[in-house]
JSON list of C-alpha atoms in Angstrom, two decimals:
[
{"chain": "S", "resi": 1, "resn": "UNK", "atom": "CA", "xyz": [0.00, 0.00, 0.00]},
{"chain": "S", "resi": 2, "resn": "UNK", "atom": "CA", "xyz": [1.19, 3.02, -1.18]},
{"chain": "S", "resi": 3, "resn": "UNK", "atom": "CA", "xyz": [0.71, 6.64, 1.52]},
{"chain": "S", "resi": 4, "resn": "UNK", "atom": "CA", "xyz": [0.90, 10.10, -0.07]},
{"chain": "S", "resi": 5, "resn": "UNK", "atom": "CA", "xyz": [1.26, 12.98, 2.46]},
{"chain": "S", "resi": 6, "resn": "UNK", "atom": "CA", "xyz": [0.81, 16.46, 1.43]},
{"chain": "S", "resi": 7, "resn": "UNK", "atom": "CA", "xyz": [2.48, 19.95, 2.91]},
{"chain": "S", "resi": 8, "resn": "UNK", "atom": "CA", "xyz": [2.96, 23.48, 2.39]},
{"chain": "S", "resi": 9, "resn": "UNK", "atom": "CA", "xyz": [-0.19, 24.47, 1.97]},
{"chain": "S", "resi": 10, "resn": "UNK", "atom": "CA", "xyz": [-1.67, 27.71, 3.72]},
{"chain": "S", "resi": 11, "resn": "UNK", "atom": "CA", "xyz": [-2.51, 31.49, 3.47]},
{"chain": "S", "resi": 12, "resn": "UNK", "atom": "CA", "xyz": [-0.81, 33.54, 0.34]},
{"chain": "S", "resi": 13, "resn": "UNK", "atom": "CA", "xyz": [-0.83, 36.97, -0.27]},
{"chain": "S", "resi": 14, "resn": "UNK", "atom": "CA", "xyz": [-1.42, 37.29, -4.71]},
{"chain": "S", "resi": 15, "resn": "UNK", "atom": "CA", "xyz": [1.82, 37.55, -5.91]},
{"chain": "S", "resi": 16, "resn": "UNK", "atom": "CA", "xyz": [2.90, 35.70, -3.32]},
{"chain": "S", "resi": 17, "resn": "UNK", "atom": "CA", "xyz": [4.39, 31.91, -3.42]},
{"chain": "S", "resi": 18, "resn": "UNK", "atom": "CA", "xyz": [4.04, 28.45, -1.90]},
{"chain": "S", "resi": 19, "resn": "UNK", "atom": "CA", "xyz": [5.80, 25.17, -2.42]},
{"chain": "S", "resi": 20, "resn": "UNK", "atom": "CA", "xyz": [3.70, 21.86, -1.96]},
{"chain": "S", "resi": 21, "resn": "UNK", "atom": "CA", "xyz": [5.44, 19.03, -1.29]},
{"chain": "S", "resi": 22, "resn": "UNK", "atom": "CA", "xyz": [3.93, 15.05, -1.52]},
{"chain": "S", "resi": 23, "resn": "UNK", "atom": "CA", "xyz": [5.84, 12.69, -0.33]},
{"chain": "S", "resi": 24, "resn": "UNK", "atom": "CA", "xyz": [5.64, 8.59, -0.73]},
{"chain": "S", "resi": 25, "resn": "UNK", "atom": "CA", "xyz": [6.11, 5.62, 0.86]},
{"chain": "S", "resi": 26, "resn": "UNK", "atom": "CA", "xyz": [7.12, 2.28, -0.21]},
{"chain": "S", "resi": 27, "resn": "UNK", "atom": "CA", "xyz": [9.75, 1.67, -3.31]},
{"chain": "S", "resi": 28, "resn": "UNK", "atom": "CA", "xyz": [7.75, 2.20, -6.20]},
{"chain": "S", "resi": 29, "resn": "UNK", "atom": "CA", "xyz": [8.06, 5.99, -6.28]},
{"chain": "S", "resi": 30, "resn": "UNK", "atom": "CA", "xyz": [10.78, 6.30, -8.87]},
{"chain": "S", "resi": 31, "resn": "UNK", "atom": "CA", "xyz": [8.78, 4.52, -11.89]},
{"chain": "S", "resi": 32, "resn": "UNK", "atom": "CA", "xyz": [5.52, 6.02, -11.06]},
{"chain": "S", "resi": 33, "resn": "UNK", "atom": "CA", "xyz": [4.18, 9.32, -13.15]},
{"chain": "S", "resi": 34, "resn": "UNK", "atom": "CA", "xyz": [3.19, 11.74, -10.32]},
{"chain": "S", "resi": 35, "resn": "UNK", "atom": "CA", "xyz": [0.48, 14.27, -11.15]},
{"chain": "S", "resi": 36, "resn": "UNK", "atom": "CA", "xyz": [-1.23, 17.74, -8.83]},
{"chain": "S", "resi": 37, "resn": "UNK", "atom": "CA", "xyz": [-4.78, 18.14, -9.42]},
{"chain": "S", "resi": 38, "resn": "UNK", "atom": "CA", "xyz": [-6.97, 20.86, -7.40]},
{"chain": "S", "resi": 39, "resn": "UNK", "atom": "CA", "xyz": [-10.57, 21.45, -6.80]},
{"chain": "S", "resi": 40, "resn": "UNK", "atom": "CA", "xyz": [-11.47, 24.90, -6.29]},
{"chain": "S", "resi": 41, "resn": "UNK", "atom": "CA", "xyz": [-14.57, 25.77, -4.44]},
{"chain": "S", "resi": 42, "resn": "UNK", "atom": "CA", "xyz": [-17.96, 24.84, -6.23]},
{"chain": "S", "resi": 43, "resn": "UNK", "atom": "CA", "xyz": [-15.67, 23.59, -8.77]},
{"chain": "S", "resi": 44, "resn": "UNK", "atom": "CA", "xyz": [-14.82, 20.01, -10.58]},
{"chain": "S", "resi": 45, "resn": "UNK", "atom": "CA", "xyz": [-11.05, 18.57, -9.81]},
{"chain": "S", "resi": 46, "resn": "UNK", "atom": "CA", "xyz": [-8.29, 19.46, -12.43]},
{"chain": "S", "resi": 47, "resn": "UNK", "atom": "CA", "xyz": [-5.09, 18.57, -13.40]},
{"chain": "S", "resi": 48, "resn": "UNK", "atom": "CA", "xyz": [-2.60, 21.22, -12.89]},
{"chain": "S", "resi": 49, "resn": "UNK", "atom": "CA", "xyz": [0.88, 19.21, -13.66]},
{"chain": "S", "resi": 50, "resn": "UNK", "atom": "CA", "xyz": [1.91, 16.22, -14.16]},
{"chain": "S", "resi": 51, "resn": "UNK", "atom": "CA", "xyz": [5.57, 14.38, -14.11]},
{"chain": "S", "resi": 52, "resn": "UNK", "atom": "CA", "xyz": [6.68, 11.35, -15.60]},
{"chain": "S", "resi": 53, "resn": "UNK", "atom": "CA", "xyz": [9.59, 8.75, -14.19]},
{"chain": "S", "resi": 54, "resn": "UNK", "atom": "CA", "xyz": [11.62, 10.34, -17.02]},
{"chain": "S", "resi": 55, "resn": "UNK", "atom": "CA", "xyz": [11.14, 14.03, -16.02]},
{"chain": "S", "resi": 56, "resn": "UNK", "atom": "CA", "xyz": [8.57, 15.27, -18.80]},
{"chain": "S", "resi": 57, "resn": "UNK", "atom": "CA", "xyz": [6.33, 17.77, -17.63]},
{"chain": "S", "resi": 58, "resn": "UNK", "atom": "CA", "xyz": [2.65, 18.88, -18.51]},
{"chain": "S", "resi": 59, "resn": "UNK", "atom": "CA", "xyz": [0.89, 21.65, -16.87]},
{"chain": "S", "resi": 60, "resn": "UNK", "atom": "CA", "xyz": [-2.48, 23.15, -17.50]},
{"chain": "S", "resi": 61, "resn": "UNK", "atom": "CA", "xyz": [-2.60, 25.97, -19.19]},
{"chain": "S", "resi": 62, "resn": "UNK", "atom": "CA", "xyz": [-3.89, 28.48, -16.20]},
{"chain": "S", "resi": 63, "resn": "UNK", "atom": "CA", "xyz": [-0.78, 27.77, -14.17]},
{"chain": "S", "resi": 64, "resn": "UNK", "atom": "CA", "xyz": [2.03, 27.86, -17.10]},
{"chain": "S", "resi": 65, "resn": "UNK", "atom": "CA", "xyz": [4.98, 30.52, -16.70]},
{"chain": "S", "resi": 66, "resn": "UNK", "atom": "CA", "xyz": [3.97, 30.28, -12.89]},
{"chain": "S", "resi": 67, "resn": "UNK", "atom": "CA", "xyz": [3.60, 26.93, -11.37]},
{"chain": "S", "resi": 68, "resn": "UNK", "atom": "CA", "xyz": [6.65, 23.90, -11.64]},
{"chain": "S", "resi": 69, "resn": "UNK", "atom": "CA", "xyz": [6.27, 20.50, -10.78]},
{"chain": "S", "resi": 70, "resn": "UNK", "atom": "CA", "xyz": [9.72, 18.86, -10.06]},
{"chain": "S", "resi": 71, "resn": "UNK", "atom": "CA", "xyz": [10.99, 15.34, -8.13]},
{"chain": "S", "resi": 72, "resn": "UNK", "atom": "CA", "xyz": [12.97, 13.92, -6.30]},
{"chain": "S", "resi": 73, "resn": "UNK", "atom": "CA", "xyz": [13.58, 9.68, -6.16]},
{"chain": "S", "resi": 74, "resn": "UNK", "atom": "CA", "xyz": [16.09, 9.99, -3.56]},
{"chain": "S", "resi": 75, "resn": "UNK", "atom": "CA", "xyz": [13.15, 11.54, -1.38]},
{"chain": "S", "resi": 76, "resn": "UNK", "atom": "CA", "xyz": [10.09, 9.89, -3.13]},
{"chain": "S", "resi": 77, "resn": "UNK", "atom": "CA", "xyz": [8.72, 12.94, -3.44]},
{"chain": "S", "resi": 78, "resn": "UNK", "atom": "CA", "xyz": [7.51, 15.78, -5.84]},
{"chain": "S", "resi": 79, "resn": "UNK", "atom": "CA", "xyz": [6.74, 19.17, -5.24]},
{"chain": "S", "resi": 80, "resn": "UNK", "atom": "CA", "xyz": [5.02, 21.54, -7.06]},
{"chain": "S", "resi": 81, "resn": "UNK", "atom": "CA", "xyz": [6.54, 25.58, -6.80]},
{"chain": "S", "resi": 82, "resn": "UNK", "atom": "CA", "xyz": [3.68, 28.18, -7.19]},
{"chain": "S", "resi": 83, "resn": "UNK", "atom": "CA", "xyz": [4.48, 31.52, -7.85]},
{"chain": "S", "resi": 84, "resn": "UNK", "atom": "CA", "xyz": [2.55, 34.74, -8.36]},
{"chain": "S", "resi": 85, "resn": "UNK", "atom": "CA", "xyz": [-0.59, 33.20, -7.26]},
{"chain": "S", "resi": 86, "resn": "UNK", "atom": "CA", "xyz": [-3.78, 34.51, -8.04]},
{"chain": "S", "resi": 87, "resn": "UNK", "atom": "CA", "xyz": [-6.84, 34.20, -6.01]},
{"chain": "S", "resi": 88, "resn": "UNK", "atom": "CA", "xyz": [-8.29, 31.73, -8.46]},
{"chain": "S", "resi": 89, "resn": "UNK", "atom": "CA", "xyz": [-5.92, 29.05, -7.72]},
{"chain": "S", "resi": 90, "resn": "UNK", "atom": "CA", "xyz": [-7.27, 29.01, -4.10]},
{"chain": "S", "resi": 91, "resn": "UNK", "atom": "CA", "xyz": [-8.12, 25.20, -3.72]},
{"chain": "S", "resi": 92, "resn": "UNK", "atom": "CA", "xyz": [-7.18, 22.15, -2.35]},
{"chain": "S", "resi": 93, "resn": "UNK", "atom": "CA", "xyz": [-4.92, 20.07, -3.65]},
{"chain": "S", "resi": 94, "resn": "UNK", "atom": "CA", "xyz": [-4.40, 16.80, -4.03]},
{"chain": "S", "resi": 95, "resn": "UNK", "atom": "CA", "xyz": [-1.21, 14.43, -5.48]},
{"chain": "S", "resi": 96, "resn": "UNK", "atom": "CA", "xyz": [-1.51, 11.57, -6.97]},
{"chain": "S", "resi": 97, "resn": "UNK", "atom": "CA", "xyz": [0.53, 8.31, -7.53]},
{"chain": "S", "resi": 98, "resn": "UNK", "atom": "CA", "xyz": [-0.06, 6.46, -10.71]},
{"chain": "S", "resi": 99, "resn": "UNK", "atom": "CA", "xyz": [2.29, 2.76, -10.48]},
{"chain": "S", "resi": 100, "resn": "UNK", "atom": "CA", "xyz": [3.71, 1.30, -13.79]},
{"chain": "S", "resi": 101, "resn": "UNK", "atom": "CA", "xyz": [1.25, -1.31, -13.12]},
{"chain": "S", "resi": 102, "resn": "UNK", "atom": "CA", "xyz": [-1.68, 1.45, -13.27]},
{"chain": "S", "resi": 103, "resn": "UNK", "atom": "CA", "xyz": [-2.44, 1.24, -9.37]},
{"chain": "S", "resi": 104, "resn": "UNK", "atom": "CA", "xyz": [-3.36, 4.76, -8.64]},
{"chain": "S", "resi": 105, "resn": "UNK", "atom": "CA", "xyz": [-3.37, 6.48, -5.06]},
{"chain": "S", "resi": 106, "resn": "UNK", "atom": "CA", "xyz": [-4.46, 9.81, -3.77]},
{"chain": "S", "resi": 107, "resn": "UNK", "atom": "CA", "xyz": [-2.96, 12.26, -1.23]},
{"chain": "S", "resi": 108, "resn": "UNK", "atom": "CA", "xyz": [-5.36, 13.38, 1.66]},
{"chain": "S", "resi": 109, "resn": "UNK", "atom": "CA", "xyz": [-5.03, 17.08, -0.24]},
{"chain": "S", "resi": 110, "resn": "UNK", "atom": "CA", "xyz": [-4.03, 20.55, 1.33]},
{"chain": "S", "resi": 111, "resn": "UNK", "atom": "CA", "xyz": [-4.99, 24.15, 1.01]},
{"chain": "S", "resi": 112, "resn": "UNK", "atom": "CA", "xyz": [-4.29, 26.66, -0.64]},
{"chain": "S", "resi": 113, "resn": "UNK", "atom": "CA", "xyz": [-5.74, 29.96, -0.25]},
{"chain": "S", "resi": 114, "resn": "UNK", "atom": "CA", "xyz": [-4.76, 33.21, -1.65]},
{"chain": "S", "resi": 115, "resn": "UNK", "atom": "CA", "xyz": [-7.62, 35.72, -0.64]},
{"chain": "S", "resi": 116, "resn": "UNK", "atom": "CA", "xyz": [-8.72, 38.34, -3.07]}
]
């Protein structure tokens, strides 16, 4: 069984920044494709970047130029750097773990609020 813990979440000021961090147990970390969605309030979950074992990087396009998803296997973890945040990407949000098998897990999510 695979955990995912969240941190880093909190209170920003716009403009501000905040680094999430997700970090993994078990051994598997390294070959999975790690991915941040959010879900904003009264809103569906989205994707807002994803990482593969080999480094590639998506994001969506709200949170390009601003937001970077990057990982580390020695820590079996990925973060995701937000800068110049905008009220609308007040949300929680969530990691997930996706195994080369296709197993998927979930983080418990964290907050993010940057107040208008």
């Amino acid at each position: 069984q695979v955990q995912l813990v969240e941190s880093g979440g909190g209170l920003a000021q716009p403009g501000g920044s905040l680094r999430l961090s997700c970090a993994a147990s078990g051994t598997i970390f390294s070959t999975a494709t790690m991915t941040w969605y959010r879900q904003g309030p009264g809103k569906q979950r989205e994707l807002v970047a994803w990482i593969n074992r080999g480094g590639s990087t998506v994001y969506a396009d709200s949170v390009k130029g601003r937001f970077t998803i990057s990982r580390d296997d020695a820590k079996n973890t990925v973060y995701l750097q937000m800068n110049s945040l905008k009220p609308e990407d007040t949300a929680v949000y969530y990691c997930r773990l996706i195994t080369a098998k296709g197993d998927v897990y979930w983080g418990q999510g964290t907050q993010v609020t940057v107040p208008s």
